[in-house]
PDB file of C-alpha atoms in Angstrom:
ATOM      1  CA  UNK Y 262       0.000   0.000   0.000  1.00 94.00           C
ATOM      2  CA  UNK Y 263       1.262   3.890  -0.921  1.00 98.00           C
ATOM      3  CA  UNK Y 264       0.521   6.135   1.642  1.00 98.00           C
ATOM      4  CA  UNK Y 265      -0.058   9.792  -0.214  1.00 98.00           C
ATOM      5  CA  UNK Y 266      -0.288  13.076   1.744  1.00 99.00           C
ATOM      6  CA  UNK Y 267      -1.871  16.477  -0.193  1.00 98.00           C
ATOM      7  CA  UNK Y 268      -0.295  19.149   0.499  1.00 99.00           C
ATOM      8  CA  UNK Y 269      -1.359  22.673  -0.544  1.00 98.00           C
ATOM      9  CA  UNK Y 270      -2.875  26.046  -0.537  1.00 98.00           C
ATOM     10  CA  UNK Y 271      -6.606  26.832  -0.886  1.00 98.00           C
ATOM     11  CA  UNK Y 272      -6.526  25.141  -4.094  1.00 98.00           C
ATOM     12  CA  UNK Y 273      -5.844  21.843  -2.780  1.00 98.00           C
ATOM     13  CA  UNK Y 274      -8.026  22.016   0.697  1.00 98.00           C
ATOM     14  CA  UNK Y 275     -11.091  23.484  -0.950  1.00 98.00           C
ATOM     15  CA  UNK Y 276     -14.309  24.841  -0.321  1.00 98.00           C
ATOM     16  CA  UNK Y 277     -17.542  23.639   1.015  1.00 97.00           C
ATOM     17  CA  UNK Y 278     -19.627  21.869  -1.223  1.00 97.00           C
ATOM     18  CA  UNK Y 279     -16.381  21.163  -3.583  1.00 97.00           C
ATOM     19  CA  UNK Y 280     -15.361  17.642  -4.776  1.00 97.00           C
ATOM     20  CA  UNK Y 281     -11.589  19.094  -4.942  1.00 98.00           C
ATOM     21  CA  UNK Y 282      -8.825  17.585  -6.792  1.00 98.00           C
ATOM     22  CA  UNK Y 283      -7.666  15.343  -3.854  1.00 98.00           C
ATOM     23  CA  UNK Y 284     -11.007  13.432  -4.402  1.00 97.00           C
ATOM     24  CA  UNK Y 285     -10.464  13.367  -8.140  1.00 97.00           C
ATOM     25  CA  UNK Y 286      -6.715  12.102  -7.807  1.00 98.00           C
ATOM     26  CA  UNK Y 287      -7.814   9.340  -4.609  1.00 98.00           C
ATOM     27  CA  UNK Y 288     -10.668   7.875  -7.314  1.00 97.00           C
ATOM     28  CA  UNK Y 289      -7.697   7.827  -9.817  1.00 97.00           C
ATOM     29  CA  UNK Y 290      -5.529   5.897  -7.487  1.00 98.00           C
ATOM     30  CA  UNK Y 291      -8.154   3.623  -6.271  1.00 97.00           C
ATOM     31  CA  UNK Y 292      -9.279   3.007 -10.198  1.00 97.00           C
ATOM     32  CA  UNK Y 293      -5.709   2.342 -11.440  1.00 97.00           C
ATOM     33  CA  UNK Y 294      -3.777   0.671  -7.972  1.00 97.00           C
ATOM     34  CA  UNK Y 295      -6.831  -0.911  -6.475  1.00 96.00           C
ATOM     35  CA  UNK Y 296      -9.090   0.779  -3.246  1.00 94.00           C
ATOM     36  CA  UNK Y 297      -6.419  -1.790  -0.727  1.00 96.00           C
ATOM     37  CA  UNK Y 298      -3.534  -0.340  -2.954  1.00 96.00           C
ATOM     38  CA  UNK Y 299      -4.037   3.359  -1.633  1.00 97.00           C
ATOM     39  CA  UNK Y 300      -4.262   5.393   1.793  1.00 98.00           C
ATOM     40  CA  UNK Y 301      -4.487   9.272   1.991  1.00 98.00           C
ATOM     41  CA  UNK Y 302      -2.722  10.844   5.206  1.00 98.00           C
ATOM     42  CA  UNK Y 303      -2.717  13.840   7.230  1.00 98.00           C
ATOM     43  CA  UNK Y 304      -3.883  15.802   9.628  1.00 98.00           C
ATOM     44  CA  UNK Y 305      -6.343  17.557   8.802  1.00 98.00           C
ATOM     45  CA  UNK Y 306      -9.728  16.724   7.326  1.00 98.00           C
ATOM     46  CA  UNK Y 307     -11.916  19.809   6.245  1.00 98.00           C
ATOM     47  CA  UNK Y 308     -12.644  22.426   3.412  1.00 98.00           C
ATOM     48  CA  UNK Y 309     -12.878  25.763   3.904  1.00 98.00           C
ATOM     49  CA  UNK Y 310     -15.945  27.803   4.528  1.00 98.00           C
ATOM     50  CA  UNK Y 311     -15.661  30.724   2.703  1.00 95.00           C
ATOM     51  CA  UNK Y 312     -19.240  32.208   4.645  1.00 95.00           C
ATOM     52  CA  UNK Y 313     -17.460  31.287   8.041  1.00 96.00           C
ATOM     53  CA  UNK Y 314     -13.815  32.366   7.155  1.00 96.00           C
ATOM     54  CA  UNK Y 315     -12.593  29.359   8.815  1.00 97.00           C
ATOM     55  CA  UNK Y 316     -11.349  25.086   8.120  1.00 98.00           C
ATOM     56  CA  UNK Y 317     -15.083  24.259   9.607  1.00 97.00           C
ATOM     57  CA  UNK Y 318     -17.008  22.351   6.507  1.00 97.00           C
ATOM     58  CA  UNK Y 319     -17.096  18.638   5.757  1.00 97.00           C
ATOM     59  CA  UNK Y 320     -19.650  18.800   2.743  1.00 97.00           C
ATOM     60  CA  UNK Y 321     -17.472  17.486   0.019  1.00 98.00           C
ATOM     61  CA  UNK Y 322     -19.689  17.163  -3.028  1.00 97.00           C
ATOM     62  CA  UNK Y 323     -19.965  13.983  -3.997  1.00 92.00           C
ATOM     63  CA  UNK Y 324     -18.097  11.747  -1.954  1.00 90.00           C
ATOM     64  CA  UNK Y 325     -18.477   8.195  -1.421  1.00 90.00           C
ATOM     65  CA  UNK Y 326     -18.382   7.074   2.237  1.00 92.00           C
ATOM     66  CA  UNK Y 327     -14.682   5.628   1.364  1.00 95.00           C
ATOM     67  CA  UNK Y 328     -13.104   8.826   0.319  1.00 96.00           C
ATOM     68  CA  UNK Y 329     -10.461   9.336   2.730  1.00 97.00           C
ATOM     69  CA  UNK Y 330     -10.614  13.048   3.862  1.00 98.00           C
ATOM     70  CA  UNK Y 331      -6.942  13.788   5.176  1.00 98.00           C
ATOM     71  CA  UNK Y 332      -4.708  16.438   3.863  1.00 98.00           C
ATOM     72  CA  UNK Y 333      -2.439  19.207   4.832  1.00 98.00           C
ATOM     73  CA  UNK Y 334      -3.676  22.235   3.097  1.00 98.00           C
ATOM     74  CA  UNK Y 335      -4.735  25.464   4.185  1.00 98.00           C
ATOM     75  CA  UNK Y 336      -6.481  28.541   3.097  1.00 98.00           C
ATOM     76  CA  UNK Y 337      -3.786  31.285   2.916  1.00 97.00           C
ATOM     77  CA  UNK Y 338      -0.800  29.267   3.667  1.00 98.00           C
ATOM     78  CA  UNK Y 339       2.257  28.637   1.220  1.00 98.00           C
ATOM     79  CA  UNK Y 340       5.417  27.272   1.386  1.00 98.00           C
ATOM     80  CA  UNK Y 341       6.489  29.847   3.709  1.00 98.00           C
ATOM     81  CA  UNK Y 342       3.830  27.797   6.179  1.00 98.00           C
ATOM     82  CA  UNK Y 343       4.332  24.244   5.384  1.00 98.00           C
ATOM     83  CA  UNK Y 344       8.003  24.468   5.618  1.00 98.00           C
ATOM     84  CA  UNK Y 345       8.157  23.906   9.585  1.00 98.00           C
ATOM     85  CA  UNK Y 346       4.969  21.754   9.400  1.00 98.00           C
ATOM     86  CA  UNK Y 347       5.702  18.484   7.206  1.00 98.00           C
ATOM     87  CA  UNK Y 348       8.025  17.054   9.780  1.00 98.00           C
ATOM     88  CA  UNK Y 349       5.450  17.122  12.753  1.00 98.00           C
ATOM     89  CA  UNK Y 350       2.903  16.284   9.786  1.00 98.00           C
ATOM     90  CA  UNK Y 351       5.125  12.964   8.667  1.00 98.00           C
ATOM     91  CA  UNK Y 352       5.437  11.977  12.042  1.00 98.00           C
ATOM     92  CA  UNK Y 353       1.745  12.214  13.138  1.00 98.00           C
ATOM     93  CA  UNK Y 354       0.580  10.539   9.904  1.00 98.00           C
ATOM     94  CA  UNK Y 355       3.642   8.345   7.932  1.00 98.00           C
ATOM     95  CA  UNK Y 356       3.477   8.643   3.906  1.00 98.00           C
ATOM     96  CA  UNK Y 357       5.217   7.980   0.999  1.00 98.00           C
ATOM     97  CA  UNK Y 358       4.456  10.224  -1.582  1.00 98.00           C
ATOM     98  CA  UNK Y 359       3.680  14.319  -0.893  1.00 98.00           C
ATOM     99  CA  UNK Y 360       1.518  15.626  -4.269  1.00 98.00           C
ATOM    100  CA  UNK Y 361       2.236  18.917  -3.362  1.00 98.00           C
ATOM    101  CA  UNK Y 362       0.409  22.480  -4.923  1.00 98.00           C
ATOM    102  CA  UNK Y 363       1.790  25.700  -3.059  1.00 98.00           C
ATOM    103  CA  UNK Y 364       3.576  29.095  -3.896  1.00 98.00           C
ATOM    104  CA  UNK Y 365       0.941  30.993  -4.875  1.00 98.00           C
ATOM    105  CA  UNK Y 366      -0.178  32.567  -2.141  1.00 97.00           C
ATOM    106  CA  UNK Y 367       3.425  32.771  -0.753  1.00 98.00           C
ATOM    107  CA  UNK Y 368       4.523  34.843  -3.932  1.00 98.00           C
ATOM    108  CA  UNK Y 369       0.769  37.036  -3.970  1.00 96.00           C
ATOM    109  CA  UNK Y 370       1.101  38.007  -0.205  1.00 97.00           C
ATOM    110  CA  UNK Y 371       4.279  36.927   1.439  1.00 98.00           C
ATOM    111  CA  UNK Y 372       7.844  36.435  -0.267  1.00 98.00           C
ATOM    112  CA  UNK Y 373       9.201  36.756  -3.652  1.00 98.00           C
ATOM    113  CA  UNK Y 374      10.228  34.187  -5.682  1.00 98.00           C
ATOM    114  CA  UNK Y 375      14.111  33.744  -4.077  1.00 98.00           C
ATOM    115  CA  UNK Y 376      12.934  33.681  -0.620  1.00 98.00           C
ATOM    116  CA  UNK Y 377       9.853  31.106  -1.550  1.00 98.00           C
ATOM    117  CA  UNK Y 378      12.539  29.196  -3.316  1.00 98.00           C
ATOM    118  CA  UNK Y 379      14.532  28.816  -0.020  1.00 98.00           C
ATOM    119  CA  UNK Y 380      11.023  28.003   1.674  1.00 98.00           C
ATOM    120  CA  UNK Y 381      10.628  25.011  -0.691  1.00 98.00           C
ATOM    121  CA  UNK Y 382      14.567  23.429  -0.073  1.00 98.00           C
ATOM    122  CA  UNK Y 383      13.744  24.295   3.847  1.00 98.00           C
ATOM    123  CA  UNK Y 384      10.516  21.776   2.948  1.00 99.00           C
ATOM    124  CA  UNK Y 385      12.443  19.124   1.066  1.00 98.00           C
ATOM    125  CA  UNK Y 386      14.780  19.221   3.718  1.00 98.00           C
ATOM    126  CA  UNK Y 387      12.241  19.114   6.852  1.00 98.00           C
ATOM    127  CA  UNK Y 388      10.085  16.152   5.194  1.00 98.00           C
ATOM    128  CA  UNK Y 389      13.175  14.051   4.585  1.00 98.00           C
ATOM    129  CA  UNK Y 390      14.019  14.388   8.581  1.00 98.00           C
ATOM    130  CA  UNK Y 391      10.867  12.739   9.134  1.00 98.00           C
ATOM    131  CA  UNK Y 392      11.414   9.916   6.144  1.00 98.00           C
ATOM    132  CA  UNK Y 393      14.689   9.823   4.149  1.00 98.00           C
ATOM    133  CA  UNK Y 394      12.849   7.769   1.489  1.00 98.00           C
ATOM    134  CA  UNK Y 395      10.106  10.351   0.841  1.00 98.00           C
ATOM    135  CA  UNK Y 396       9.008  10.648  -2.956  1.00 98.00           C
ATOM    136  CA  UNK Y 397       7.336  14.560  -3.469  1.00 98.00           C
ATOM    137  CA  UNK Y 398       6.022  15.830  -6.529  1.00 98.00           C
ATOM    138  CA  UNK Y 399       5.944  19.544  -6.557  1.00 98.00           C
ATOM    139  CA  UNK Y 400       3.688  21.571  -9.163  1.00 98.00           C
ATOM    140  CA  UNK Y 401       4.751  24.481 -10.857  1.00 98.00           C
ATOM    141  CA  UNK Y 402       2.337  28.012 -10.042  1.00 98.00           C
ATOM    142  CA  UNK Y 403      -0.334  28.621 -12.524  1.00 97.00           C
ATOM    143  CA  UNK Y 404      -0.343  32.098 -12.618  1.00 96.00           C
ATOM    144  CA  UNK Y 405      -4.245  33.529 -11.824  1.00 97.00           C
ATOM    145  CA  UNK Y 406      -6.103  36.227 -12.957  1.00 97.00           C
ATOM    146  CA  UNK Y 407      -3.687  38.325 -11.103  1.00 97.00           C
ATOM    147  CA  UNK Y 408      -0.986  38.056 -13.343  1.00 97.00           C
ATOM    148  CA  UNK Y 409      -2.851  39.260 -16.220  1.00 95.00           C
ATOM    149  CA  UNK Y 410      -2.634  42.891 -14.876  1.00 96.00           C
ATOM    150  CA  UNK Y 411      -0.158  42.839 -12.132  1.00 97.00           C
ATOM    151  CA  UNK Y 412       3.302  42.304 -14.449  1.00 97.00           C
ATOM    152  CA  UNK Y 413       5.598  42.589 -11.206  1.00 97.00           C
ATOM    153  CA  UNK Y 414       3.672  39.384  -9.776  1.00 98.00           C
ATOM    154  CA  UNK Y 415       3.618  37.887 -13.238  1.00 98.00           C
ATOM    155  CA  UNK Y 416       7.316  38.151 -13.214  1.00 98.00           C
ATOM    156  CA  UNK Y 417       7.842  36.984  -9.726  1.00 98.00           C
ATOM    157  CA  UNK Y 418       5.600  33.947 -10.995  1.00 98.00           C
ATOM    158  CA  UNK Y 419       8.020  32.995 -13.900  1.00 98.00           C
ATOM    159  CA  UNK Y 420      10.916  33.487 -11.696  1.00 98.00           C
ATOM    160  CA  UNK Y 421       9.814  31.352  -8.921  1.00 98.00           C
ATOM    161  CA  UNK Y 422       8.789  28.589 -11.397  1.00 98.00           C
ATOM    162  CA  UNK Y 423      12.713  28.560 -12.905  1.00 98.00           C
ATOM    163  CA  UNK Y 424      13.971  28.438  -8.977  1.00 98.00           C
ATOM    164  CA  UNK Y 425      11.402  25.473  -8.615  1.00 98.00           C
ATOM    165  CA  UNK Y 426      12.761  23.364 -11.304  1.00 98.00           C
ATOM    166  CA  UNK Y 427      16.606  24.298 -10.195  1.00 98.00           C
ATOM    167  CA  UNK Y 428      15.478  23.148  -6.853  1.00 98.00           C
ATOM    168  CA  UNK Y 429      14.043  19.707  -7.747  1.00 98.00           C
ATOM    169  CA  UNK Y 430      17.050  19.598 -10.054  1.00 98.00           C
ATOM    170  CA  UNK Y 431      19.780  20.135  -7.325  1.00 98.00           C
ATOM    171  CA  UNK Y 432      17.216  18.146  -4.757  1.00 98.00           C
ATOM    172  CA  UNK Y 433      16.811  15.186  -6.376  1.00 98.00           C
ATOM    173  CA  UNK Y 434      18.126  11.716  -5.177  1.00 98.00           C
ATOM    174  CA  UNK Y 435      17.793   8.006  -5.500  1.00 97.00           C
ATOM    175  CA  UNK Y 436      16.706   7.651  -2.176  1.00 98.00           C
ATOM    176  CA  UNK Y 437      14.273  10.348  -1.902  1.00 98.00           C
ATOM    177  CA  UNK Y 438      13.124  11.458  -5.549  1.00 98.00           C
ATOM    178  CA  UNK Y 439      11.777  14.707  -6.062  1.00 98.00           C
ATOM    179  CA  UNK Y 440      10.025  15.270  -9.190  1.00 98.00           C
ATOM    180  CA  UNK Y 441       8.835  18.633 -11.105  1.00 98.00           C
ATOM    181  CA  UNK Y 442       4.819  17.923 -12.480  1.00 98.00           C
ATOM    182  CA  UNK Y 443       4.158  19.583 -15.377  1.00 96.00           C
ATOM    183  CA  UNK Y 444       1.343  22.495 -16.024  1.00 94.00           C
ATOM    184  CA  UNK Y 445      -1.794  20.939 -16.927  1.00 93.00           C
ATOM    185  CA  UNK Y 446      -2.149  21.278 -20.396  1.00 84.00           C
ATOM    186  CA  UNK Y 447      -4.768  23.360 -21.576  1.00 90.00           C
ATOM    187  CA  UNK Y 448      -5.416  25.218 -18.334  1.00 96.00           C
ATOM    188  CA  UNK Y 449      -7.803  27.905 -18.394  1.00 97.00           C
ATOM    189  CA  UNK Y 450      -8.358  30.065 -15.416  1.00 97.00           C
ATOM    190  CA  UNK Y 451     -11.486  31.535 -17.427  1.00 96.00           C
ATOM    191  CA  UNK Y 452     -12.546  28.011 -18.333  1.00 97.00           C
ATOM    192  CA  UNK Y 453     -10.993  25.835 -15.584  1.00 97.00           C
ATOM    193  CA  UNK Y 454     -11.768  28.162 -12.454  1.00 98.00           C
ATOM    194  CA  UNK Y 455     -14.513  29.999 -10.264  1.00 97.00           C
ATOM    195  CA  UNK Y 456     -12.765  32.889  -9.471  1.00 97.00           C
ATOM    196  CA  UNK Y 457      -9.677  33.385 -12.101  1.00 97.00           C
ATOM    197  CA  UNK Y 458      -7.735  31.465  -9.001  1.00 97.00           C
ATOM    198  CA  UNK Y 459      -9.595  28.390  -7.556  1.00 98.00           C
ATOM    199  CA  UNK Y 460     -10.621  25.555  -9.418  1.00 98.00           C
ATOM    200  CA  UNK Y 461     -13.829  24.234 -10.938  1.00 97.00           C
ATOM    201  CA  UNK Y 462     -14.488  20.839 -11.666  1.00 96.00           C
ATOM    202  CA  UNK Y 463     -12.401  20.931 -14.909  1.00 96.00           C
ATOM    203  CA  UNK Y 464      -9.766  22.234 -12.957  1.00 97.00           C
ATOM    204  CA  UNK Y 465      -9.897  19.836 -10.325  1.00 97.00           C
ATOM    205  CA  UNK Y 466     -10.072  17.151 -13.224  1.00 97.00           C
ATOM    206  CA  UNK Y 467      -6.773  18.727 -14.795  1.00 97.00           C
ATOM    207  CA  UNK Y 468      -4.840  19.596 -11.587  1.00 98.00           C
ATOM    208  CA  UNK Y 469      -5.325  15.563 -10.706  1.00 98.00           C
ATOM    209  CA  UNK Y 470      -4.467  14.646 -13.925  1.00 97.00           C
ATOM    210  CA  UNK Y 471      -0.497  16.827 -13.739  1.00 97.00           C
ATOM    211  CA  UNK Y 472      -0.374  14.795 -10.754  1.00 98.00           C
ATOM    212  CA  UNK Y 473      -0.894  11.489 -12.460  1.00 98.00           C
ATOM    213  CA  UNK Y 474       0.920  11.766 -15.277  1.00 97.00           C
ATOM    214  CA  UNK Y 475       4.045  12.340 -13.228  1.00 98.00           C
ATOM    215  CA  UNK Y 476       3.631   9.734 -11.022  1.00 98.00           C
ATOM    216  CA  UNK Y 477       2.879   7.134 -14.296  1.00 97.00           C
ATOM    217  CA  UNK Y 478       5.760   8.430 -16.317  1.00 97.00           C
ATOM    218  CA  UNK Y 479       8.258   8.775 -13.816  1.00 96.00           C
ATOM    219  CA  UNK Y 480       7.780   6.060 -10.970  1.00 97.00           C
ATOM    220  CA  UNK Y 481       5.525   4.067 -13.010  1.00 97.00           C
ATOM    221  CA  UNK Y 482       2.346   4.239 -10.559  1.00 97.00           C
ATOM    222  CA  UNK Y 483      -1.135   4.497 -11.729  1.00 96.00           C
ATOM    223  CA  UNK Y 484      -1.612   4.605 -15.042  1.00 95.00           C
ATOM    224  CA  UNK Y 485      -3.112   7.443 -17.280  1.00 93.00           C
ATOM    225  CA  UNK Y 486      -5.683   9.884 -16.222  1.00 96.00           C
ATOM    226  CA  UNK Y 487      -9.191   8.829 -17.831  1.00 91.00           C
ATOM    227  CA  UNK Y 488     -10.671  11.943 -18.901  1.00 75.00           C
ATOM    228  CA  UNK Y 489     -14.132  12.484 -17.745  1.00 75.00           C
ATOM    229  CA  UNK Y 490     -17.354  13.321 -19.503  1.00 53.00           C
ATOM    230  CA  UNK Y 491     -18.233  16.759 -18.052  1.00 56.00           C
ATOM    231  CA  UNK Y 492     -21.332  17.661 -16.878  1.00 52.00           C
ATOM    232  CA  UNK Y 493     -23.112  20.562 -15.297  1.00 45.00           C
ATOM    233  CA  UNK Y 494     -22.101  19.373 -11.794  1.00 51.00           C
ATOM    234  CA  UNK Y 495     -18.664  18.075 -12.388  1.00 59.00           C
TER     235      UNK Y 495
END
């Protein structure tokens, strides 16, 4: 059995009444390693309720009984957050592979692209305290609507995407592999999310399927993402 840990900003934990890529990518393990193949860690377990301003929903849309809930995402927290968390987080809850989805919010509100870079080696370097054979997979930023207007935090978004792939470059190791997901092809923020920022259930269908086309072509685990038929409710 692999034990997989989300980790990630408000992209990643959600919203209330959301499916949310985690449940897309845990049907995609189940579908392609087999339901006893897979376990989802961490330590937390809800969305985020945007009318509350707080971690306080459980209404995932959608979700079977079996959908493991865990994950260690949060609304408003980056790399510059999960940096001095994933030790305590590997300890409480053991996994094997981190799918991880941050930087935006780090780059949008709290550190340019160098100092996020250092954030993400301080990560690497934290989670492998806690298991010196831990596989990550990092994905790049998608730059939101932001970026289309703002061309200082488009530029801090390019930059921080070449430190990323330096990092996983210089990072990488037999023991602990560390591999760079590509963009989702075709991603739309007008088409693939609510807001220009948070995704929709395309997006959620797209982010899942960066995540499982690295893990297929690189470590050989899972197999191809099956594209869904959309409709009106995702």
């Amino acid at each position: 059995m692999l034990r997989f840990m989300f980790v990630g900003d408000s992209m990643t934990i959600g919203s209330a009444g959301e499916h949310t890529w985690r449940q897309r990518m845990w049907r995609h393990l189940c579908d392609t390693l087999g339901p006893e193949g897979v376990a989802v860690v961490g330590p937390r377990t809800a969305l985020y309720d945007q009318a509350a301003g707080g971690p306080l929903s459980h209404d995932y849309a959608g979700a079977s009984p079996a959908f493991p809930r865990h994950h260690l995402a949060g609304w408003g927290e980056g790399w510059l957050h999960m940096a001095p968390t994933i030790a305590g987080a590997l300890e409480r809850d053991p996994a094997d592979v981190l799918l991880v989805s941050l930087g935006l919010i780090d780059l949008g509100f709290y550190t340019d692209a160098e100092q996020t870079a250092a954030n993400v080696r301080a990560f690497v370097a934290a989670a492998r305290t806690a298991n010196p054979r831990i596989r990550m997979i990092l994905l790049p930023v998608i730059p939101n609507v932001r970026a289309e207007t703002d061309a200082p935090f488009a530029a801090e978004v390019a930059r921080f995407n070449e430190l990323l792939a330096k990092a996983v470059a210089d990072l990488d190791t037999g023991a602990s592999p560390l591999l760079l997901a590509s963009r989702p092809p075709a991603y739309d923020i007008r088409t693939d999310t609510y807001d220009g920022t948070h995704p929709n259930a395309s997006g959620e269908h797209k982010l899942a399927a960066a995540f499982a086309a690295a893990l297929a072509q690189a470590w050989a685990i899972g197999g191809p993402y099956a594209a869904p038929v959309m409709t009106p409710t995702g």
